[in-house]
Amino acid sequence: MLNITFRQLKIFESVSRHLSFSRAAEELHLTQPAVSMQVRSLEGAAGVPLTEQVGKRIHLTAAGEEMAGHARRMAQQLRELEETMVQMRGARGGRIVIGIVSTAKYFAPRMLAAFRRSHPQVELRIEVHNREHVVELLGDNRIDVAIMGRPPQAFETVAEVFADHPLIFVAEPEHPLVGRERIEPKELAGEAFLIREPGSGTRTTMEGYLREHGIKPRSAFEMSSNETIKQAVMAGLGIAFISAHTCGLEFEAHRLVPLPVAGTPVLRQWYVVRRAEKRLLPALNDFINFLRDEGAQHIQAHLRVLSPVARASRRGRSDKGVVTG
């Protein structure tokens, strides 16, 4: 039997997430030499190297990847045990690790602050990434729940709708299409588009809209963040198809203008997603119920300028409920 301690596994799990001894030490409030020593002891017990250093970067070996997976699962089980004991003592606390797709980072802080006010005993840890990485974290059970616009299909999940998600075309104020009461989709064919990276939910929705209307953009510039896209639109590089929830400040400052293109806003939904086998401990259950009951109103409060696009999103109809897949 391997002579491995929970402490060693906890430290290695942190190292495997950060791929850094110093960051793991900072997270665990330890010194870097203490972290290095525990990892070396773990390697000695395992009998194989778990990490290797290439230049200044740390990488996991195949054995390290295997050890990290087991360490994550054991850490999760230990946390669930701790929260169950808290529950049995009659308390209502715990910790939730929440994955948030980058588009949702504009309104999520408002929601999380409201949840913390009503549940001060619950600790929240937030991971903000692009959709692909959030799906990876959810699949590896490294987060408890995800806030995203399109549930993954690669594994079994339970996804609950908590708010509408309007996607729109925007341009800078001097663009020739600004000021029109209605724009036909075919008029966009000559425009340069600023688009998100492959795998982005926004890009997938945009491609579906363009395909439905037989539109092939004149040119497209691929960018990896909403902020970069908005700055490029404001600089006059083209138009963009983007979440209305990311543009509140720019609408208010008249730096961006929504384009009234026929068939928009395209209404999608925001989901709170968990793995199907995820145990619903009290803190997580409270958070999901909070989003279902109050999430939409906090998103609307974030969109301070109720443009026609925002009003349309409130009128839009969506299929509220639980989706399993």
PDB file of C-alpha atoms in Angstrom:
ATOM      1  CA  MET A   1       0.000   0.000   0.000  1.00  0.00           C
ATOM      2  CA  LEU A   2       1.299   3.460  -0.895  1.00  0.00           C
ATOM      3  CA  ASN A   3       2.297   5.558   2.114  1.00  0.00           C
ATOM      4  CA  ILE A   4       0.454   8.700   0.970  1.00  0.00           C
ATOM      5  CA  THR A   5      -1.197  11.311   3.191  1.00  0.00           C
ATOM      6  CA  PHE A   6      -4.216  13.529   2.561  1.00  0.00           C
ATOM      7  CA  ARG A   7      -1.940  16.530   3.088  1.00  0.00           C
ATOM      8  CA  GLN A   8       0.337  15.432   0.249  1.00  0.00           C
ATOM      9  CA  LEU A   9      -2.627  14.874  -2.060  1.00  0.00           C
ATOM     10  CA  LYS A  10      -4.120  18.264  -1.187  1.00  0.00           C
ATOM     11  CA  ILE A  11      -0.830  19.994  -1.946  1.00  0.00           C
ATOM     12  CA  PHE A  12      -0.321  18.073  -5.181  1.00  0.00           C
ATOM     13  CA  GLU A  13      -3.891  18.832  -6.306  1.00  0.00           C
ATOM     14  CA  SER A  14      -3.133  22.551  -5.938  1.00  0.00           C
ATOM     15  CA  VAL A  15       0.186  22.204  -7.794  1.00  0.00           C
ATOM     16  CA  SER A  16      -1.559  20.319 -10.610  1.00  0.00           C
ATOM     17  CA  ARG A  17      -4.158  23.090 -11.008  1.00  0.00           C
ATOM     18  CA  HIS A  18      -1.701  25.966 -11.007  1.00  0.00           C
ATOM     19  CA  LEU A  19       1.265  24.119 -12.560  1.00  0.00           C
ATOM     20  CA  SER A  20       3.287  26.223 -10.169  1.00  0.00           C
ATOM     21  CA  PHE A  21       4.827  25.488  -6.763  1.00  0.00           C
ATOM     22  CA  SER A  22       4.790  29.155  -5.789  1.00  0.00           C
ATOM     23  CA  ARG A  23       1.113  29.672  -6.638  1.00  0.00           C
ATOM     24  CA  ALA A  24       0.163  26.495  -4.809  1.00  0.00           C
ATOM     25  CA  ALA A  25       2.137  27.697  -1.794  1.00  0.00           C
ATOM     26  CA  GLU A  26       0.315  31.029  -1.899  1.00  0.00           C
ATOM     27  CA  GLU A  27      -3.098  29.344  -2.121  1.00  0.00           C
ATOM     28  CA  LEU A  28      -2.345  26.968   0.757  1.00  0.00           C
ATOM     29  CA  HIS A  29      -0.531  29.570   2.903  1.00  0.00           C
ATOM     30  CA  LEU A  30       2.667  27.527   2.899  1.00  0.00           C
ATOM     31  CA  THR A  31       6.238  28.239   1.899  1.00  0.00           C
ATOM     32  CA  GLN A  32       7.401  27.127  -1.525  1.00  0.00           C
ATOM     33  CA  PRO A  33      10.066  24.790  -0.051  1.00  0.00           C
ATOM     34  CA  ALA A  34       7.351  23.102   2.059  1.00  0.00           C
ATOM     35  CA  VAL A  35       5.244  22.500  -1.051  1.00  0.00           C
ATOM     36  CA  SER A  36       8.236  21.165  -3.004  1.00  0.00           C
ATOM     37  CA  MET A  37       9.181  18.838  -0.144  1.00  0.00           C
ATOM     38  CA  GLN A  38       5.670  17.354   0.079  1.00  0.00           C
ATOM     39  CA  VAL A  39       5.543  16.763  -3.682  1.00  0.00           C
ATOM     40  CA  ARG A  40       8.954  15.066  -3.574  1.00  0.00           C
ATOM     41  CA  SER A  41       7.732  12.876  -0.693  1.00  0.00           C
ATOM     42  CA  LEU A  42       4.661  11.969  -2.732  1.00  0.00           C
ATOM     43  CA  GLU A  43       6.861  11.073  -5.706  1.00  0.00           C
ATOM     44  CA  GLY A  44       8.984   8.911  -3.412  1.00  0.00           C
ATOM     45  CA  ALA A  45       5.904   7.067  -2.180  1.00  0.00           C
ATOM     46  CA  ALA A  46       4.599   6.631  -5.735  1.00  0.00           C
ATOM     47  CA  GLY A  47       7.970   5.482  -7.046  1.00  0.00           C
ATOM     48  CA  VAL A  48       7.693   7.551 -10.238  1.00  0.00           C
ATOM     49  CA  PRO A  49       8.154  11.235 -11.138  1.00  0.00           C
ATOM     50  CA  LEU A  50       4.907  13.216 -11.041  1.00  0.00           C
ATOM     51  CA  THR A  51       6.221  16.508 -12.423  1.00  0.00           C
ATOM     52  CA  GLU A  52       8.940  17.636 -14.770  1.00  0.00           C
ATOM     53  CA  GLN A  53      10.377  21.068 -15.346  1.00  0.00           C
ATOM     54  CA  VAL A  54      10.889  22.380 -18.875  1.00  0.00           C
ATOM     55  CA  GLY A  55      12.531  25.777 -18.724  1.00  0.00           C
ATOM     56  CA  LYS A  56      10.631  27.730 -16.084  1.00  0.00           C
ATOM     57  CA  ARG A  57       7.395  25.780 -16.509  1.00  0.00           C
ATOM     58  CA  ILE A  58       6.162  22.738 -14.610  1.00  0.00           C
ATOM     59  CA  HIS A  59       4.398  19.925 -16.464  1.00  0.00           C
ATOM     60  CA  LEU A  60       2.680  16.814 -15.147  1.00  0.00           C
ATOM     61  CA  THR A  61       3.977  13.438 -16.245  1.00  0.00           C
ATOM     62  CA  ALA A  62       1.500  10.703 -17.211  1.00  0.00           C
ATOM     63  CA  ALA A  63       1.728   9.427 -13.630  1.00  0.00           C
ATOM     64  CA  GLY A  64       1.215  12.982 -12.397  1.00  0.00           C
ATOM     65  CA  GLU A  65      -1.958  13.356 -14.459  1.00  0.00           C
ATOM     66  CA  GLU A  66      -3.282  10.113 -12.974  1.00  0.00           C
ATOM     67  CA  MET A  67      -2.362  11.171  -9.439  1.00  0.00           C
ATOM     68  CA  ALA A  68      -3.937  14.610  -9.968  1.00  0.00           C
ATOM     69  CA  GLY A  69      -7.219  13.055 -11.090  1.00  0.00           C
ATOM     70  CA  HIS A  70      -7.421  10.882  -7.975  1.00  0.00           C
ATOM     71  CA  ALA A  71      -6.369  13.811  -5.771  1.00  0.00           C
ATOM     72  CA  ARG A  72      -9.158  15.987  -7.199  1.00  0.00           C
ATOM     73  CA  ARG A  73     -11.768  13.308  -6.618  1.00  0.00           C
ATOM     74  CA  MET A  74     -10.588  12.679  -3.076  1.00  0.00           C
ATOM     75  CA  ALA A  75     -10.507  16.408  -2.321  1.00  0.00           C
ATOM     76  CA  GLN A  76     -14.065  16.719  -3.610  1.00  0.00           C
ATOM     77  CA  GLN A  77     -15.229  13.746  -1.538  1.00  0.00           C
ATOM     78  CA  LEU A  78     -13.547  15.140   1.559  1.00  0.00           C
ATOM     79  CA  ARG A  79     -15.194  18.519   0.990  1.00  0.00           C
ATOM     80  CA  GLU A  80     -18.589  16.856   0.561  1.00  0.00           C
ATOM     81  CA  LEU A  81     -17.998  14.936   3.788  1.00  0.00           C
ATOM     82  CA  GLU A  82     -17.134  18.158   5.617  1.00  0.00           C
ATOM     83  CA  GLU A  83     -20.246  19.883   4.290  1.00  0.00           C
ATOM     84  CA  THR A  84     -22.406  16.890   5.221  1.00  0.00           C
ATOM     85  CA  MET A  85     -21.090  17.087   8.780  1.00  0.00           C
ATOM     86  CA  VAL A  86     -21.879  20.809   8.822  1.00  0.00           C
ATOM     87  CA  GLN A  87     -25.395  19.998   7.633  1.00  0.00           C
ATOM     88  CA  MET A  88     -25.852  17.340  10.309  1.00  0.00           C
ATOM     89  CA  ARG A  89     -24.835  19.871  12.957  1.00  0.00           C
ATOM     90  CA  GLY A  90     -27.716  22.041  11.773  1.00  0.00           C
ATOM     91  CA  ALA A  91     -25.554  24.745  10.162  1.00  0.00           C
ATOM     92  CA  ARG A  92     -26.088  26.094   6.655  1.00  0.00           C
ATOM     93  CA  GLY A  93     -22.606  26.694   5.340  1.00  0.00           C
ATOM     94  CA  GLY A  94     -20.168  25.207   2.876  1.00  0.00           C
ATOM     95  CA  ARG A  95     -18.160  26.179  -0.176  1.00  0.00           C
ATOM     96  CA  ILE A  96     -19.171  26.373  -3.834  1.00  0.00           C
ATOM     97  CA  VAL A  97     -16.723  26.452  -6.740  1.00  0.00           C
ATOM     98  CA  ILE A  98     -18.435  28.203  -9.649  1.00  0.00           C
ATOM     99  CA  GLY A  99     -17.244  28.191 -13.248  1.00  0.00           C
ATOM    100  CA  ILE A 100     -18.330  31.216 -15.273  1.00  0.00           C
ATOM    101  CA  VAL A 101     -17.954  31.645 -19.030  1.00  0.00           C
ATOM    102  CA  SER A 102     -16.269  34.924 -19.896  1.00  0.00           C
ATOM    103  CA  THR A 103     -19.413  36.508 -21.363  1.00  0.00           C
ATOM    104  CA  ALA A 104     -21.193  36.085 -18.012  1.00  0.00           C
ATOM    105  CA  LYS A 105     -18.497  37.901 -16.040  1.00  0.00           C
ATOM    106  CA  TYR A 106     -20.238  41.217 -16.748  1.00  0.00           C
ATOM    107  CA  PHE A 107     -23.311  40.421 -14.665  1.00  0.00           C
ATOM    108  CA  ALA A 108     -22.193  37.521 -12.451  1.00  0.00           C
ATOM    109  CA  PRO A 109     -20.575  39.696  -9.727  1.00  0.00           C
ATOM    110  CA  ARG A 110     -23.902  41.422  -9.072  1.00  0.00           C
ATOM    111  CA  MET A 111     -25.636  38.062  -8.644  1.00  0.00           C
ATOM    112  CA  LEU A 112     -22.893  36.592  -6.492  1.00  0.00           C
ATOM    113  CA  ALA A 113     -22.853  39.646  -4.229  1.00  0.00           C
ATOM    114  CA  ALA A 114     -26.611  39.331  -3.731  1.00  0.00           C
ATOM    115  CA  PHE A 115     -26.264  35.633  -2.924  1.00  0.00           C
ATOM    116  CA  ARG A 116     -23.492  36.334  -0.406  1.00  0.00           C
ATOM    117  CA  ARG A 117     -25.646  38.931   1.341  1.00  0.00           C
ATOM    118  CA  SER A 118     -28.361  36.346   1.896  1.00  0.00           C
ATOM    119  CA  HIS A 119     -25.938  33.462   2.557  1.00  0.00           C
ATOM    120  CA  PRO A 120     -22.913  35.006   4.349  1.00  0.00           C
ATOM    121  CA  GLN A 121     -21.841  31.623   5.718  1.00  0.00           C
ATOM    122  CA  VAL A 122     -21.244  30.165   2.227  1.00  0.00           C
ATOM    123  CA  GLU A 123     -17.754  30.529   0.764  1.00  0.00           C
ATOM    124  CA  LEU A 124     -17.596  31.147  -2.996  1.00  0.00           C
ATOM    125  CA  ARG A 125     -14.666  30.459  -5.322  1.00  0.00           C
ATOM    126  CA  ILE A 126     -14.950  31.700  -8.889  1.00  0.00           C
ATOM    127  CA  GLU A 127     -13.267  30.416 -12.063  1.00  0.00           C
ATOM    128  CA  VAL A 128     -13.754  32.642 -15.148  1.00  0.00           C
ATOM    129  CA  HIS A 129     -12.691  31.112 -18.472  1.00  0.00           C
ATOM    130  CA  ASN A 130     -13.840  30.613 -22.044  1.00  0.00           C
ATOM    131  CA  ARG A 131     -16.553  28.034 -22.627  1.00  0.00           C
ATOM    132  CA  GLU A 132     -14.195  25.242 -23.639  1.00  0.00           C
ATOM    133  CA  HIS A 133     -12.212  25.464 -20.405  1.00  0.00           C
ATOM    134  CA  VAL A 134     -15.324  25.763 -18.218  1.00  0.00           C
ATOM    135  CA  VAL A 135     -16.662  22.564 -19.820  1.00  0.00           C
ATOM    136  CA  GLU A 136     -13.329  20.870 -19.098  1.00  0.00           C
ATOM    137  CA  LEU A 137     -13.450  21.954 -15.439  1.00  0.00           C
ATOM    138  CA  LEU A 138     -17.027  20.719 -15.101  1.00  0.00           C
ATOM    139  CA  GLY A 139     -16.196  17.401 -16.744  1.00  0.00           C
ATOM    140  CA  ASP A 140     -13.224  16.894 -14.402  1.00  0.00           C
ATOM    141  CA  ASN A 141     -15.382  17.780 -11.358  1.00  0.00           C
ATOM    142  CA  ARG A 142     -13.059  20.690 -10.558  1.00  0.00           C
ATOM    143  CA  ILE A 143     -16.048  23.020 -10.261  1.00  0.00           C
ATOM    144  CA  ASP A 144     -19.393  22.341  -8.619  1.00  0.00           C
ATOM    145  CA  VAL A 145     -21.535  24.233 -11.076  1.00  0.00           C
ATOM    146  CA  ALA A 146     -21.192  26.329 -14.242  1.00  0.00           C
ATOM    147  CA  ILE A 147     -22.951  29.455 -15.490  1.00  0.00           C
ATOM    148  CA  MET A 148     -23.009  29.225 -19.267  1.00  0.00           C
ATOM    149  CA  GLY A 149     -25.109  29.745 -22.358  1.00  0.00           C
ATOM    150  CA  ARG A 150     -25.079  26.235 -23.821  1.00  0.00           C
ATOM    151  CA  PRO A 151     -24.857  23.025 -21.755  1.00  0.00           C
ATOM    152  CA  PRO A 152     -22.154  20.550 -22.812  1.00  0.00           C
ATOM    153  CA  GLN A 153     -23.081  17.342 -24.614  1.00  0.00           C
ATOM    154  CA  ALA A 154     -19.974  15.277 -23.838  1.00  0.00           C
ATOM    155  CA  PHE A 155     -21.252  14.041 -20.461  1.00  0.00           C
ATOM    156  CA  GLU A 156     -24.471  13.810 -18.451  1.00  0.00           C
ATOM    157  CA  THR A 157     -25.592  17.109 -16.932  1.00  0.00           C
ATOM    158  CA  VAL A 158     -28.568  18.776 -15.304  1.00  0.00           C
ATOM    159  CA  ALA A 159     -29.048  22.274 -16.746  1.00  0.00           C
ATOM    160  CA  GLU A 160     -31.603  24.773 -15.448  1.00  0.00           C
ATOM    161  CA  VAL A 161     -32.575  27.957 -17.296  1.00  0.00           C
ATOM    162  CA  PHE A 162     -32.478  31.038 -15.101  1.00  0.00           C
ATOM    163  CA  ALA A 163     -32.520  33.992 -17.529  1.00  0.00           C
ATOM    164  CA  ASP A 164     -32.855  35.026 -21.160  1.00  0.00           C
ATOM    165  CA  HIS A 165     -29.693  35.868 -23.078  1.00  0.00           C
ATOM    166  CA  PRO A 166     -30.157  38.328 -25.979  1.00  0.00           C
ATOM    167  CA  LEU A 167     -27.487  38.356 -28.703  1.00  0.00           C
ATOM    168  CA  ILE A 168     -27.324  41.370 -31.003  1.00  0.00           C
ATOM    169  CA  PHE A 169     -25.373  43.119 -33.731  1.00  0.00           C
ATOM    170  CA  VAL A 170     -23.527  46.275 -32.662  1.00  0.00           C
ATOM    171  CA  ALA A 171     -21.598  48.992 -34.472  1.00  0.00           C
ATOM    172  CA  GLU A 172     -19.810  52.215 -33.616  1.00  0.00           C
ATOM    173  CA  PRO A 173     -22.013  55.357 -33.685  1.00  0.00           C
ATOM    174  CA  GLU A 174     -20.714  56.652 -37.043  1.00  0.00           C
ATOM    175  CA  HIS A 175     -21.334  53.427 -38.931  1.00  0.00           C
ATOM    176  CA  PRO A 176     -23.565  53.895 -42.034  1.00  0.00           C
ATOM    177  CA  LEU A 177     -26.148  51.408 -40.723  1.00  0.00           C
ATOM    178  CA  VAL A 178     -26.694  53.302 -37.477  1.00  0.00           C
ATOM    179  CA  GLY A 179     -29.929  55.286 -37.392  1.00  0.00           C
ATOM    180  CA  ARG A 180     -31.908  52.873 -39.530  1.00  0.00           C
ATOM    181  CA  GLU A 181     -35.236  51.652 -38.137  1.00  0.00           C
ATOM    182  CA  ARG A 182     -34.826  48.200 -39.677  1.00  0.00           C
ATOM    183  CA  ILE A 183     -31.937  46.426 -41.346  1.00  0.00           C
ATOM    184  CA  GLU A 184     -32.447  43.357 -43.501  1.00  0.00           C
ATOM    185  CA  PRO A 185     -30.006  40.500 -42.818  1.00  0.00           C
ATOM    186  CA  LYS A 186     -28.783  40.479 -46.438  1.00  0.00           C
ATOM    187  CA  GLU A 187     -27.470  44.033 -45.946  1.00  0.00           C
ATOM    188  CA  LEU A 188     -24.825  42.654 -43.591  1.00  0.00           C
ATOM    189  CA  ALA A 189     -23.154  40.633 -46.351  1.00  0.00           C
ATOM    190  CA  GLY A 190     -20.747  43.425 -47.213  1.00  0.00           C
ATOM    191  CA  GLU A 191     -19.647  44.039 -43.634  1.00  0.00           C
ATOM    192  CA  ALA A 192     -16.466  43.018 -41.848  1.00  0.00           C
ATOM    193  CA  PHE A 193     -17.315  40.885 -38.813  1.00  0.00           C
ATOM    194  CA  LEU A 194     -15.433  40.742 -35.532  1.00  0.00           C
ATOM    195  CA  ILE A 195     -15.995  37.250 -34.129  1.00  0.00           C
ATOM    196  CA  ARG A 196     -15.122  35.082 -31.126  1.00  0.00           C
ATOM    197  CA  GLU A 197     -12.882  32.023 -31.239  1.00  0.00           C
ATOM    198  CA  PRO A 198     -14.155  28.581 -32.366  1.00  0.00           C
ATOM    199  CA  GLY A 199     -16.113  26.842 -29.613  1.00  0.00           C
ATOM    200  CA  SER A 200     -17.563  30.080 -28.279  1.00  0.00           C
ATOM    201  CA  GLY A 201     -21.326  29.907 -27.745  1.00  0.00           C
ATOM    202  CA  THR A 202     -21.715  33.407 -29.190  1.00  0.00           C
ATOM    203  CA  ARG A 203     -19.870  32.418 -32.355  1.00  0.00           C
ATOM    204  CA  THR A 204     -21.935  29.245 -32.751  1.00  0.00           C
ATOM    205  CA  THR A 205     -25.167  31.253 -32.496  1.00  0.00           C
ATOM    206  CA  MET A 206     -23.907  33.888 -34.951  1.00  0.00           C
ATOM    207  CA  GLU A 207     -22.878  31.261 -37.491  1.00  0.00           C
ATOM    208  CA  GLY A 208     -26.326  29.693 -37.229  1.00  0.00           C
ATOM    209  CA  TYR A 209     -28.014  33.061 -37.827  1.00  0.00           C
ATOM    210  CA  LEU A 210     -25.834  33.887 -40.843  1.00  0.00           C
ATOM    211  CA  ARG A 211     -26.307  30.417 -42.302  1.00  0.00           C
ATOM    212  CA  GLU A 212     -30.096  30.646 -41.858  1.00  0.00           C
ATOM    213  CA  HIS A 213     -30.157  33.908 -43.811  1.00  0.00           C
ATOM    214  CA  GLY A 214     -27.638  32.863 -46.456  1.00  0.00           C
ATOM    215  CA  ILE A 215     -25.061  35.465 -45.445  1.00  0.00           C
ATOM    216  CA  LYS A 216     -21.348  35.060 -46.042  1.00  0.00           C
ATOM    217  CA  PRO A 217     -19.343  37.909 -44.429  1.00  0.00           C
ATOM    218  CA  ARG A 218     -16.976  39.875 -46.624  1.00  0.00           C
ATOM    219  CA  SER A 219     -14.247  39.342 -44.031  1.00  0.00           C
ATOM    220  CA  ALA A 220     -13.919  38.236 -40.437  1.00  0.00           C
ATOM    221  CA  PHE A 221     -11.438  39.029 -37.683  1.00  0.00           C
ATOM    222  CA  GLU A 222     -11.214  36.402 -34.950  1.00  0.00           C
ATOM    223  CA  MET A 223     -10.651  37.633 -31.394  1.00  0.00           C
ATOM    224  CA  SER A 224     -10.556  35.799 -28.077  1.00  0.00           C
ATOM    225  CA  SER A 225     -12.429  38.189 -25.787  1.00  0.00           C
ATOM    226  CA  ASN A 226     -15.524  40.370 -25.759  1.00  0.00           C
ATOM    227  CA  GLU A 227     -13.486  43.346 -24.566  1.00  0.00           C
ATOM    228  CA  THR A 228     -11.146  43.149 -27.557  1.00  0.00           C
ATOM    229  CA  ILE A 229     -14.111  42.822 -29.907  1.00  0.00           C
ATOM    230  CA  LYS A 230     -15.848  45.868 -28.411  1.00  0.00           C
ATOM    231  CA  GLN A 231     -12.681  47.948 -28.662  1.00  0.00           C
ATOM    232  CA  ALA A 232     -12.243  46.886 -32.296  1.00  0.00           C
ATOM    233  CA  VAL A 233     -15.851  47.816 -33.123  1.00  0.00           C
ATOM    234  CA  MET A 234     -15.403  51.212 -31.470  1.00  0.00           C
ATOM    235  CA  ALA A 235     -12.254  51.703 -33.547  1.00  0.00           C
ATOM    236  CA  GLY A 236     -14.264  51.144 -36.733  1.00  0.00           C
ATOM    237  CA  LEU A 237     -12.846  47.759 -37.752  1.00  0.00           C
ATOM    238  CA  GLY A 238     -16.276  46.248 -38.327  1.00  0.00           C
ATOM    239  CA  ILE A 239     -19.488  45.128 -36.679  1.00  0.00           C
ATOM    240  CA  ALA A 240     -19.959  42.372 -34.118  1.00  0.00           C
ATOM    241  CA  PHE A 241     -22.542  39.876 -32.954  1.00  0.00           C
ATOM    242  CA  ILE A 242     -22.312  39.950 -29.191  1.00  0.00           C
ATOM    243  CA  SER A 243     -24.196  39.429 -25.947  1.00  0.00           C
ATOM    244  CA  ALA A 244     -26.266  42.490 -25.026  1.00  0.00           C
ATOM    245  CA  HIS A 245     -25.285  41.786 -21.420  1.00  0.00           C
ATOM    246  CA  THR A 246     -21.685  42.771 -22.189  1.00  0.00           C
ATOM    247  CA  CYS A 247     -22.502  46.225 -23.587  1.00  0.00           C
ATOM    248  CA  GLY A 248     -24.352  48.158 -20.876  1.00  0.00           C
ATOM    249  CA  LEU A 249     -21.623  50.739 -20.225  1.00  0.00           C
ATOM    250  CA  GLU A 250     -20.875  51.205 -23.928  1.00  0.00           C
ATOM    251  CA  PHE A 251     -24.561  51.782 -24.709  1.00  0.00           C
ATOM    252  CA  GLU A 252     -24.799  54.300 -21.891  1.00  0.00           C
ATOM    253  CA  ALA A 253     -21.714  56.183 -23.099  1.00  0.00           C
ATOM    254  CA  HIS A 254     -22.908  55.943 -26.728  1.00  0.00           C
ATOM    255  CA  ARG A 255     -19.683  54.212 -27.694  1.00  0.00           C
ATOM    256  CA  LEU A 256     -21.622  51.302 -29.218  1.00  0.00           C
ATOM    257  CA  VAL A 257     -25.065  51.210 -30.826  1.00  0.00           C
ATOM    258  CA  PRO A 258     -27.315  48.152 -31.265  1.00  0.00           C
ATOM    259  CA  LEU A 259     -28.300  47.534 -34.880  1.00  0.00           C
ATOM    260  CA  PRO A 260     -32.015  46.736 -35.451  1.00  0.00           C
ATOM    261  CA  VAL A 261     -31.360  43.771 -37.736  1.00  0.00           C
ATOM    262  CA  ALA A 262     -34.457  41.735 -38.587  1.00  0.00           C
ATOM    263  CA  GLY A 263     -34.619  38.556 -36.538  1.00  0.00           C
ATOM    264  CA  THR A 264     -32.623  39.990 -33.650  1.00  0.00           C
ATOM    265  CA  PRO A 265     -32.114  39.920 -30.787  1.00  0.00           C
ATOM    266  CA  VAL A 266     -31.512  36.204 -31.053  1.00  0.00           C
ATOM    267  CA  LEU A 267     -32.731  34.930 -27.711  1.00  0.00           C
ATOM    268  CA  ARG A 268     -30.789  32.193 -26.038  1.00  0.00           C
ATOM    269  CA  GLN A 269     -30.782  31.317 -22.357  1.00  0.00           C
ATOM    270  CA  TRP A 270     -28.402  31.352 -19.437  1.00  0.00           C
ATOM    271  CA  TYR A 271     -28.102  28.007 -17.671  1.00  0.00           C
ATOM    272  CA  VAL A 272     -26.789  26.863 -14.330  1.00  0.00           C
ATOM    273  CA  VAL A 273     -25.250  23.467 -15.087  1.00  0.00           C
ATOM    274  CA  ARG A 274     -24.005  20.644 -12.883  1.00  0.00           C
ATOM    275  CA  ARG A 275     -22.935  17.076 -13.523  1.00  0.00           C
ATOM    276  CA  ALA A 276     -25.887  14.679 -13.338  1.00  0.00           C
ATOM    277  CA  GLU A 277     -24.287  12.641 -10.566  1.00  0.00           C
ATOM    278  CA  LYS A 278     -23.346  15.730  -8.534  1.00  0.00           C
ATOM    279  CA  ARG A 279     -24.583  15.513  -4.977  1.00  0.00           C
ATOM    280  CA  LEU A 280     -26.775  18.506  -4.131  1.00  0.00           C
ATOM    281  CA  LEU A 281     -25.470  19.639  -0.765  1.00  0.00           C
ATOM    282  CA  PRO A 282     -27.413  22.450   0.954  1.00  0.00           C
ATOM    283  CA  ALA A 283     -25.145  25.334  -0.103  1.00  0.00           C
ATOM    284  CA  LEU A 284     -25.180  24.292  -3.767  1.00  0.00           C
ATOM    285  CA  ASN A 285     -28.926  23.688  -3.686  1.00  0.00           C
ATOM    286  CA  ASP A 286     -29.455  27.150  -2.185  1.00  0.00           C
ATOM    287  CA  PHE A 287     -27.324  28.716  -4.930  1.00  0.00           C
ATOM    288  CA  ILE A 288     -29.199  26.974  -7.742  1.00  0.00           C
ATOM    289  CA  ASN A 289     -32.543  27.974  -6.224  1.00  0.00           C
ATOM    290  CA  PHE A 290     -31.300  31.563  -5.887  1.00  0.00           C
ATOM    291  CA  LEU A 291     -30.372  31.749  -9.576  1.00  0.00           C
ATOM    292  CA  ARG A 292     -33.660  30.193 -10.622  1.00  0.00           C
ATOM    293  CA  ASP A 293     -35.692  32.614  -8.475  1.00  0.00           C
ATOM    294  CA  GLU A 294     -33.669  35.838  -8.681  1.00  0.00           C
ATOM    295  CA  GLY A 295     -31.008  35.499 -11.386  1.00  0.00           C
ATOM    296  CA  ALA A 296     -32.997  37.181 -14.163  1.00  0.00           C
ATOM    297  CA  GLN A 297     -33.740  40.314 -12.139  1.00  0.00           C
ATOM    298  CA  HIS A 298     -30.069  40.810 -11.281  1.00  0.00           C
ATOM    299  CA  ILE A 299     -29.111  40.510 -14.949  1.00  0.00           C
ATOM    300  CA  GLN A 300     -31.694  43.124 -15.922  1.00  0.00           C
ATOM    301  CA  ALA A 301     -30.410  45.423 -13.186  1.00  0.00           C
ATOM    302  CA  HIS A 302     -26.938  45.089 -14.704  1.00  0.00           C
ATOM    303  CA  LEU A 303     -28.146  46.215 -18.118  1.00  0.00           C
ATOM    304  CA  ARG A 304     -28.718  49.749 -16.906  1.00  0.00           C
ATOM    305  CA  VAL A 305     -29.634  51.228 -20.262  1.00  0.00           C
ATOM    306  CA  LEU A 306     -32.870  49.578 -21.372  1.00  0.00           C
ATOM    307  CA  SER A 307     -32.383  49.888 -25.099  1.00  0.00           C
ATOM    308  CA  PRO A 308     -34.935  48.357 -27.477  1.00  0.00           C
ATOM    309  CA  VAL A 309     -32.692  45.297 -27.451  1.00  0.00           C
ATOM    310  CA  ALA A 310     -32.891  44.945 -23.674  1.00  0.00           C
ATOM    311  CA  ARG A 311     -36.649  45.464 -23.671  1.00  0.00           C
ATOM    312  CA  ALA A 312     -37.027  42.841 -26.369  1.00  0.00           C
ATOM    313  CA  SER A 313     -35.076  40.397 -24.240  1.00  0.00           C
ATOM    314  CA  ARG A 314     -37.555  40.877 -21.432  1.00  0.00           C
ATOM    315  CA  ARG A 315     -40.472  40.273 -23.794  1.00  0.00           C
ATOM    316  CA  GLY A 316     -38.821  37.215 -25.318  1.00  0.00           C
ATOM    317  CA  ARG A 317     -40.178  33.834 -24.438  1.00  0.00           C
ATOM    318  CA  SER A 318     -37.934  30.987 -23.365  1.00  0.00           C
ATOM    319  CA  ASP A 319     -38.460  27.461 -22.146  1.00  0.00           C
ATOM    320  CA  LYS A 320     -37.772  27.750 -18.449  1.00  0.00           C
ATOM    321  CA  GLY A 321     -37.066  24.479 -16.715  1.00  0.00           C
ATOM    322  CA  VAL A 322     -34.633  21.679 -16.147  1.00  0.00           C
ATOM    323  CA  VAL A 323     -32.727  20.111 -19.035  1.00  0.00           C
ATOM    324  CA  THR A 324     -30.888  16.849 -18.641  1.00  0.00           C
ATOM    325  CA  GLY A 325     -28.422  15.556 -21.141  1.00  0.00           C
TER     326      GLY A 325
END
